[in-house]
Amino acid sequence: MKTIGLIAGMSWESSAVYYNIFNRKTAEILGGYHSAKCIMVSVDFAEIEELQHKNNWKLLEKMMIQLAQQLEKAGADFVVLGTNTMHFCAFEIEKSIHVPFLHIADATGQKIKKTGLQKVALLGTRFTMEMDFYTKFIYEKFGIEVMVPDKPERELIHRIIYNELVHGIILNESREKVKQIVNNMNSTGAEGVILGCTEIPLLISDSDVDIPVFDTTKIHAERAVEIAIMGE
């Protein structure tokens, strides 16, 4: 079994979900007493959040590279970055390490491609929805069109993520608002929805909406386990 290297803490709420999935999926596949081989390096999210909102992506990129290199030196066979937004730095991370890097949008795009859907909605932080590193990746690699909500809805989702979900606060009122956003996008052509922030699955799931839901946390973590056990 290969050792998974996880860059965590963005936020720790979703990182706990990653760790849970790593071990449950490993036990599901291998049975018995098996659990995941995993190395985790976790950051202080307050530092990350401040730099994100100051648009200091160069320093964030440097930090992500250092964390990936730290995992490689510690013995990780490949690296998983447990956050959608910081995949803005994915290209530079990949160039900086000698072990594979599992891109969250790659794992998600593969999953969507298998369903045959051609047009999906993306919910995430304002950074993920408004910068093209995520939507462009999925369109160019898989030919899948990715829609984002209107600006007021993007701002609402962003606030819910940073003011509630990263603190473990789950509000029914927020769930209903996000469900309405998904329904609105479904009515304008979205055939499915990417939960493109690793905290959003804490709020909604496929039982909350009428179109297929792609939980990036679950997809990413389970793909990491498959690679660890069975290889590419």
CSV table of C-alpha atoms in Angstrom, one decimal:
chain,number,residue,atom,x,y,z
A,1,MET,CA,0.0,0.0,0.0
A,2,LYS,CA,1.3,3.5,-0.9
A,3,THR,CA,1.4,6.3,1.7
A,4,ILE,CA,-0.9,9.2,1.1
A,5,GLY,CA,0.4,12.7,1.8
A,6,LEU,CA,-2.3,15.1,2.8
A,7,ILE,CA,-1.9,18.9,3.0
A,8,ALA,CA,-4.6,19.7,5.5
A,9,GLY,CA,-6.2,22.3,7.7
A,10,MET,CA,-8.0,24.3,5.1
A,11,SER,CA,-10.2,23.9,7.0
A,12,TRP,CA,-9.7,21.2,9.7
A,13,GLU,CA,-13.4,20.4,9.5
A,14,SER,CA,-13.0,19.0,6.0
A,15,SER,CA,-9.6,17.6,6.7
A,16,ALA,CA,-11.2,15.4,9.4
A,17,VAL,CA,-13.6,14.1,6.7
A,18,TYR,CA,-10.6,13.3,4.4
A,19,TYR,CA,-9.0,11.2,7.2
A,20,ASN,CA,-12.2,9.4,7.9
A,21,ILE,CA,-12.8,8.5,4.3
A,22,PHE,CA,-9.1,7.4,3.8
A,23,ASN,CA,-9.6,4.8,6.6
A,24,ARG,CA,-13.2,3.7,5.9
A,25,LYS,CA,-12.5,3.3,2.2
A,26,THR,CA,-9.3,1.3,2.8
A,27,ALA,CA,-11.2,-1.0,5.2
A,28,GLU,CA,-14.0,-1.4,2.7
A,29,ILE,CA,-11.6,-2.4,-0.1
A,30,LEU,CA,-9.2,-4.6,2.0
A,31,GLY,CA,-11.3,-5.7,4.9
A,32,GLY,CA,-10.0,-7.1,8.2
A,33,TYR,CA,-8.0,-4.6,10.3
A,34,HIS,CA,-6.7,-2.6,7.4
A,35,SER,CA,-6.5,1.2,7.6
A,36,ALA,CA,-4.9,3.9,5.4
A,37,LYS,CA,-1.2,4.7,5.4
A,38,CYS,CA,-1.2,8.5,5.6
A,39,ILE,CA,1.1,11.4,6.5
A,40,MET,CA,-0.6,14.7,7.2
A,41,VAL,CA,0.7,18.2,7.5
A,42,SER,CA,-1.8,20.7,8.7
A,43,VAL,CA,-1.7,24.5,8.6
A,44,ASP,CA,-3.2,27.3,10.7
A,45,PHE,CA,-6.1,28.3,8.5
A,46,ALA,CA,-6.2,31.8,9.9
A,47,GLU,CA,-2.9,32.5,8.0
A,48,ILE,CA,-4.3,31.1,4.8
A,49,GLU,CA,-7.6,32.9,5.0
A,50,GLU,CA,-5.9,36.2,5.6
A,51,LEU,CA,-3.6,35.8,2.6
A,52,GLN,CA,-6.5,34.6,0.4
A,53,HIS,CA,-8.5,37.8,1.1
A,54,LYS,CA,-5.4,39.9,0.6
A,55,ASN,CA,-5.0,38.2,-2.8
A,56,ASN,CA,-1.4,37.2,-1.9
A,57,TRP,CA,-1.4,34.1,-4.0
A,58,LYS,CA,2.4,34.2,-4.6
A,59,LEU,CA,3.0,33.7,-0.9
A,60,LEU,CA,0.3,31.1,-0.7
A,61,GLU,CA,1.8,29.2,-3.6
A,62,LYS,CA,5.2,29.3,-1.8
A,63,MET,CA,3.6,27.8,1.3
A,64,MET,CA,1.8,25.1,-0.6
A,65,ILE,CA,5.0,24.1,-2.3
A,66,GLN,CA,6.9,23.9,1.0
A,67,LEU,CA,4.1,21.7,2.5
A,68,ALA,CA,4.2,19.3,-0.5
A,69,GLN,CA,7.9,19.0,-0.3
A,70,GLN,CA,7.7,18.4,3.4
A,71,LEU,CA,5.3,15.5,2.8
A,72,GLU,CA,7.6,14.1,0.1
A,73,LYS,CA,10.6,14.2,2.5
A,74,ALA,CA,8.5,12.5,5.1
A,75,GLY,CA,7.9,9.6,2.8
A,76,ALA,CA,4.6,10.3,1.0
A,77,ASP,CA,4.2,8.4,-2.3
A,78,PHE,CA,1.9,11.0,-3.7
A,79,VAL,CA,0.4,14.3,-2.5
A,80,VAL,CA,-3.3,15.3,-2.0
A,81,LEU,CA,-4.2,18.9,-1.3
A,82,GLY,CA,-7.4,18.8,0.8
A,83,THR,CA,-8.9,22.0,-0.5
A,84,ASN,CA,-10.4,23.1,-3.8
A,85,THR,CA,-9.4,26.8,-3.7
A,86,MET,CA,-5.7,26.2,-3.2
A,87,HIS,CA,-5.5,24.1,-6.3
A,88,PHE,CA,-4.9,27.5,-7.8
A,89,CYS,CA,-1.3,26.5,-7.0
A,90,ALA,CA,-1.5,23.0,-8.4
A,91,PHE,CA,0.7,23.6,-11.4
A,92,GLU,CA,3.6,25.0,-9.4
A,93,ILE,CA,3.2,22.3,-6.7
A,94,GLU,CA,3.5,19.5,-9.3
A,95,LYS,CA,6.7,21.1,-10.7
A,96,SER,CA,8.2,21.3,-7.3
A,97,ILE,CA,8.0,17.6,-6.2
A,98,HIS,CA,9.1,14.3,-7.5
A,99,VAL,CA,6.1,12.3,-6.5
A,100,PRO,CA,2.7,12.4,-8.2
A,101,PHE,CA,0.1,15.1,-7.2
A,102,LEU,CA,-3.6,14.1,-7.3
A,103,HIS,CA,-5.6,17.1,-8.6
A,104,ILE,CA,-9.0,17.4,-7.1
A,105,ALA,CA,-10.6,18.7,-10.4
A,106,ASP,CA,-9.0,15.7,-12.2
A,107,ALA,CA,-10.6,13.2,-9.9
A,108,THR,CA,-13.9,15.1,-10.1
A,109,GLY,CA,-13.8,15.5,-13.8
A,110,GLN,CA,-13.3,11.8,-14.3
A,111,LYS,CA,-16.3,11.1,-12.1
A,112,ILE,CA,-18.5,13.5,-14.1
A,113,LYS,CA,-17.3,12.2,-17.4
A,114,LYS,CA,-18.5,8.7,-16.5
A,115,THR,CA,-22.0,9.9,-16.0
A,116,GLY,CA,-22.1,11.5,-19.5
A,117,LEU,CA,-23.2,14.9,-18.2
A,118,GLN,CA,-22.1,17.8,-20.4
A,119,LYS,CA,-22.9,20.9,-18.2
A,120,VAL,CA,-22.6,21.2,-14.5
A,121,ALA,CA,-22.8,24.0,-11.9
A,122,LEU,CA,-19.9,24.8,-9.6
A,123,LEU,CA,-20.3,25.9,-6.0
A,124,GLY,CA,-17.3,27.0,-4.0
A,125,THR,CA,-15.4,29.9,-2.6
A,126,ARG,CA,-15.5,33.2,-4.5
A,127,PHE,CA,-11.9,32.4,-5.6
A,128,THR,CA,-12.8,29.0,-7.0
A,129,MET,CA,-15.9,30.3,-8.8
A,130,GLU,CA,-14.4,33.5,-10.2
A,131,MET,CA,-10.8,32.5,-11.2
A,132,ASP,CA,-10.7,30.1,-14.1
A,133,PHE,CA,-8.1,27.6,-12.8
A,134,TYR,CA,-10.9,25.1,-11.9
A,135,THR,CA,-13.5,25.6,-14.6
A,136,LYS,CA,-10.9,25.8,-17.3
A,137,PHE,CA,-9.2,22.6,-16.1
A,138,ILE,CA,-12.4,20.6,-16.3
A,139,TYR,CA,-13.4,22.0,-19.7
A,140,GLU,CA,-10.1,21.6,-21.3
A,141,LYS,CA,-9.4,18.1,-20.0
A,142,PHE,CA,-12.9,16.6,-20.1
A,143,GLY,CA,-15.0,18.9,-22.4
A,144,ILE,CA,-17.5,19.5,-19.6
A,145,GLU,CA,-19.0,23.0,-19.4
A,146,VAL,CA,-18.9,24.5,-15.9
A,147,MET,CA,-21.4,27.2,-14.9
A,148,VAL,CA,-21.1,29.4,-11.8
A,149,PRO,CA,-23.8,31.3,-10.0
A,150,ASP,CA,-24.5,35.0,-10.4
A,151,LYS,CA,-22.4,37.4,-8.4
A,152,PRO,CA,-24.8,37.9,-5.5
A,153,GLU,CA,-25.2,34.2,-5.1
A,154,ARG,CA,-21.4,33.7,-5.3
A,155,GLU,CA,-21.0,36.2,-2.5
A,156,LEU,CA,-23.6,34.5,-0.4
A,157,ILE,CA,-22.0,31.1,-0.8
A,158,HIS,CA,-18.6,32.6,0.0
A,159,ARG,CA,-19.9,34.1,3.2
A,160,ILE,CA,-21.5,30.8,4.2
A,161,ILE,CA,-18.3,29.0,3.7
A,162,TYR,CA,-16.1,31.4,5.7
A,163,ASN,CA,-18.5,32.6,8.3
A,164,GLU,CA,-20.2,29.2,9.1
A,165,LEU,CA,-18.9,26.0,7.5
A,166,VAL,CA,-15.2,26.4,8.3
A,167,HIS,CA,-16.2,26.9,12.0
A,168,GLY,CA,-18.4,23.8,11.9
A,169,ILE,CA,-21.6,25.9,11.9
A,170,ILE,CA,-24.4,24.2,9.9
A,171,LEU,CA,-27.6,26.2,9.5
A,172,ASN,CA,-30.8,25.1,7.9
A,173,GLU,CA,-31.4,28.6,6.6
A,174,SER,CA,-28.1,28.5,4.7
A,175,ARG,CA,-28.9,25.0,3.5
A,176,GLU,CA,-32.2,26.2,2.0
A,177,LYS,CA,-30.5,29.2,0.3
A,178,VAL,CA,-27.9,27.0,-1.3
A,179,LYS,CA,-30.5,24.5,-2.4
A,180,GLN,CA,-32.4,27.3,-4.1
A,181,ILE,CA,-29.2,28.4,-5.9
A,182,VAL,CA,-28.8,24.9,-7.2
A,183,ASN,CA,-32.4,24.7,-8.3
A,184,ASN,CA,-32.0,28.0,-10.1
A,185,MET,CA,-28.9,26.8,-12.0
A,186,ASN,CA,-30.7,23.5,-12.8
A,187,SER,CA,-33.5,25.6,-14.5
A,188,THR,CA,-30.9,27.3,-16.6
A,189,GLY,CA,-29.2,24.2,-17.9
A,190,ALA,CA,-27.0,22.6,-15.1
A,191,GLU,CA,-27.4,18.8,-15.3
A,192,GLY,CA,-25.4,18.3,-12.1
A,193,VAL,CA,-23.6,20.3,-9.4
A,194,ILE,CA,-20.0,20.2,-8.2
A,195,LEU,CA,-19.6,20.8,-4.5
A,196,GLY,CA,-16.3,22.6,-5.2
A,197,CYS,CA,-15.4,23.5,-1.7
A,198,THR,CA,-14.4,20.7,0.7
A,199,GLU,CA,-16.7,22.2,3.4
A,200,ILE,CA,-19.9,22.5,1.3
A,201,PRO,CA,-20.7,18.7,1.7
A,202,LEU,CA,-21.1,19.5,5.4
A,203,LEU,CA,-24.1,21.5,4.4
A,204,ILE,CA,-25.8,19.7,1.5
A,205,SER,CA,-25.8,16.3,-0.2
A,206,ASP,CA,-27.5,14.5,-3.0
A,207,SER,CA,-30.6,14.1,-0.9
A,208,ASP,CA,-31.1,17.8,-0.8
A,209,VAL,CA,-31.3,18.5,-4.6
A,210,ASP,CA,-32.9,16.9,-7.7
A,211,ILE,CA,-29.7,16.7,-9.8
A,212,PRO,CA,-26.5,14.6,-9.4
A,213,VAL,CA,-24.2,16.0,-6.8
A,214,PHE,CA,-20.4,15.6,-7.1
A,215,ASP,CA,-18.9,15.8,-3.6
A,216,THR,CA,-15.3,16.8,-4.3
A,217,THR,CA,-14.1,15.8,-0.8
A,218,LYS,CA,-15.5,12.3,-1.1
A,219,ILE,CA,-14.4,11.9,-4.8
A,220,HIS,CA,-10.9,13.1,-4.1
A,221,ALA,CA,-10.3,11.1,-0.9
A,222,GLU,CA,-11.7,7.9,-2.3
A,223,ARG,CA,-9.6,8.3,-5.5
A,224,ALA,CA,-6.5,8.7,-3.3
A,225,VAL,CA,-7.3,5.4,-1.5
A,226,GLU,CA,-7.7,3.6,-4.9
A,227,ILE,CA,-4.4,4.9,-6.0
A,228,ALA,CA,-2.7,3.9,-2.7
A,229,ILE,CA,-4.1,0.4,-2.9
A,230,MET,CA,-4.3,-0.4,-6.6
A,231,GLY,CA,-2.1,2.2,-8.3
A,232,GLU,CA,-3.1,4.3,-11.3
